[in-house]
């Protein structure tokens, strides 16, 4: 699960334009769609990607530590 979370974060960092296009296309009734079309949304995606990758790495390290202690 931690690796999947980290992969999502990497996608946000490396492909923010693709994610931005997908969100704008699939959620036309979203009240934030105007902001989502701006370049600042891509910067937000990159920042959130860093946060998500960090969280995913922490989850992986936590699970590895738990498995190391019990097995």
PDB file of C-alpha atoms in Angstrom:
ATOM      1  CA  UNK A   1       0.000   0.000   0.000  1.00  0.00           C
ATOM      2  CA  UNK A   2       2.840   2.367   0.800  1.00  0.00           C
ATOM      3  CA  UNK A   3       4.363   1.749  -2.617  1.00  0.00           C
ATOM      4  CA  UNK A   4       1.057   2.573  -4.325  1.00  0.00           C
ATOM      5  CA  UNK A   5       0.820   5.801  -2.343  1.00  0.00           C
ATOM      6  CA  UNK A   6       4.393   6.694  -3.289  1.00  0.00           C
ATOM      7  CA  UNK A   7       3.666   5.905  -6.963  1.00  0.00           C
ATOM      8  CA  UNK A   8       0.754   8.345  -6.887  1.00  0.00           C
ATOM      9  CA  UNK A   9       3.081  10.989  -5.470  1.00  0.00           C
ATOM     10  CA  UNK A  10       5.664  10.346  -8.168  1.00  0.00           C
ATOM     11  CA  UNK A  11       2.923  10.749 -10.780  1.00  0.00           C
ATOM     12  CA  UNK A  12       1.989  14.116  -9.291  1.00  0.00           C
ATOM     13  CA  UNK A  13       5.617  15.232  -9.406  1.00  0.00           C
ATOM     14  CA  UNK A  14       6.514  13.978 -12.882  1.00  0.00           C
ATOM     15  CA  UNK A  15       3.204  14.338 -14.770  1.00  0.00           C
ATOM     16  CA  UNK A  16       1.253  17.275 -13.275  1.00  0.00           C
ATOM     17  CA  UNK A  17      -0.003  18.425 -16.684  1.00  0.00           C
ATOM     18  CA  UNK A  18      -1.507  15.010 -17.438  1.00  0.00           C
ATOM     19  CA  UNK A  19      -3.175  14.874 -14.034  1.00  0.00           C
ATOM     20  CA  UNK A  20      -4.423  18.432 -14.446  1.00  0.00           C
ATOM     21  CA  UNK A  21      -5.953  17.599 -17.835  1.00  0.00           C
ATOM     22  CA  UNK A  22      -7.617  14.478 -16.470  1.00  0.00           C
ATOM     23  CA  UNK A  23      -9.147  16.289 -13.497  1.00  0.00           C
ATOM     24  CA  UNK A  24     -10.413  19.197 -15.609  1.00  0.00           C
ATOM     25  CA  UNK A  25     -11.904  16.780 -18.180  1.00  0.00           C
ATOM     26  CA  UNK A  26     -13.606  14.477 -15.702  1.00  0.00           C
ATOM     27  CA  UNK A  27     -14.910  17.056 -13.219  1.00  0.00           C
ATOM     28  CA  UNK A  28     -16.427  19.933 -15.200  1.00  0.00           C
ATOM     29  CA  UNK A  29     -18.937  20.757 -12.422  1.00  0.00           C
ATOM     30  CA  UNK A  30     -16.259  21.085  -9.751  1.00  0.00           C
ATOM     31  CA  UNK A  31     -16.403  24.582  -8.202  1.00  0.00           C
ATOM     32  CA  UNK A  32     -12.585  24.753  -8.292  1.00  0.00           C
ATOM     33  CA  UNK A  33     -12.247  24.000 -12.021  1.00  0.00           C
ATOM     34  CA  UNK A  34     -11.213  27.605 -12.735  1.00  0.00           C
ATOM     35  CA  UNK A  35      -8.265  27.295 -10.357  1.00  0.00           C
ATOM     36  CA  UNK A  36      -7.450  23.812 -11.641  1.00  0.00           C
ATOM     37  CA  UNK A  37      -6.826  25.232 -15.108  1.00  0.00           C
ATOM     38  CA  UNK A  38      -4.112  27.626 -13.868  1.00  0.00           C
ATOM     39  CA  UNK A  39      -0.363  26.938 -13.660  1.00  0.00           C
ATOM     40  CA  UNK A  40      -0.563  27.343  -9.876  1.00  0.00           C
ATOM     41  CA  UNK A  41      -2.519  24.061  -9.757  1.00  0.00           C
ATOM     42  CA  UNK A  42       0.454  22.254 -11.311  1.00  0.00           C
ATOM     43  CA  UNK A  43       2.703  23.739  -8.616  1.00  0.00           C
ATOM     44  CA  UNK A  44       0.184  22.528  -6.020  1.00  0.00           C
ATOM     45  CA  UNK A  45       0.255  19.031  -7.554  1.00  0.00           C
ATOM     46  CA  UNK A  46       4.046  18.956  -7.368  1.00  0.00           C
ATOM     47  CA  UNK A  47       4.004  20.037  -3.727  1.00  0.00           C
ATOM     48  CA  UNK A  48       1.357  17.453  -2.879  1.00  0.00           C
ATOM     49  CA  UNK A  49       3.408  14.870  -4.762  1.00  0.00           C
ATOM     50  CA  UNK A  50       6.332  15.519  -2.433  1.00  0.00           C
ATOM     51  CA  UNK A  51       4.064  15.211   0.599  1.00  0.00           C
ATOM     52  CA  UNK A  52       2.519  11.988  -0.728  1.00  0.00           C
ATOM     53  CA  UNK A  53       5.916  10.427  -1.556  1.00  0.00           C
ATOM     54  CA  UNK A  54       7.149  11.268   1.929  1.00  0.00           C
ATOM     55  CA  UNK A  55       4.046   9.720   3.491  1.00  0.00           C
ATOM     56  CA  UNK A  56       4.378   6.596   1.319  1.00  0.00           C
ATOM     57  CA  UNK A  57       8.032   6.203   2.314  1.00  0.00           C
ATOM     58  CA  UNK A  58       7.109   6.527   5.986  1.00  0.00           C
ATOM     59  CA  UNK A  59       4.424   3.854   5.601  1.00  0.00           C
ATOM     60  CA  UNK A  60       6.909   1.501   3.924  1.00  0.00           C
ATOM     61  CA  UNK A  61       9.508   2.094   6.649  1.00  0.00           C
ATOM     62  CA  UNK A  62       6.910   1.592   9.391  1.00  0.00           C
ATOM     63  CA  UNK A  63       5.719  -1.694   7.918  1.00  0.00           C
ATOM     64  CA  UNK A  64       9.304  -2.855   7.384  1.00  0.00           C
ATOM     65  CA  UNK A  65      10.124  -2.044  11.002  1.00  0.00           C
ATOM     66  CA  UNK A  66       7.075  -3.921  12.268  1.00  0.00           C
ATOM     67  CA  UNK A  67       7.890  -6.955  10.119  1.00  0.00           C
ATOM     68  CA  UNK A  68      11.501  -6.917  11.253  1.00  0.00           C
ATOM     69  CA  UNK A  69      10.491  -6.981  14.924  1.00  0.00           C
ATOM     70  CA  UNK A  70       7.909  -9.714  14.659  1.00  0.00           C
ATOM     71  CA  UNK A  71       9.587 -12.087  12.197  1.00  0.00           C
TER      72      UNK A  71
END
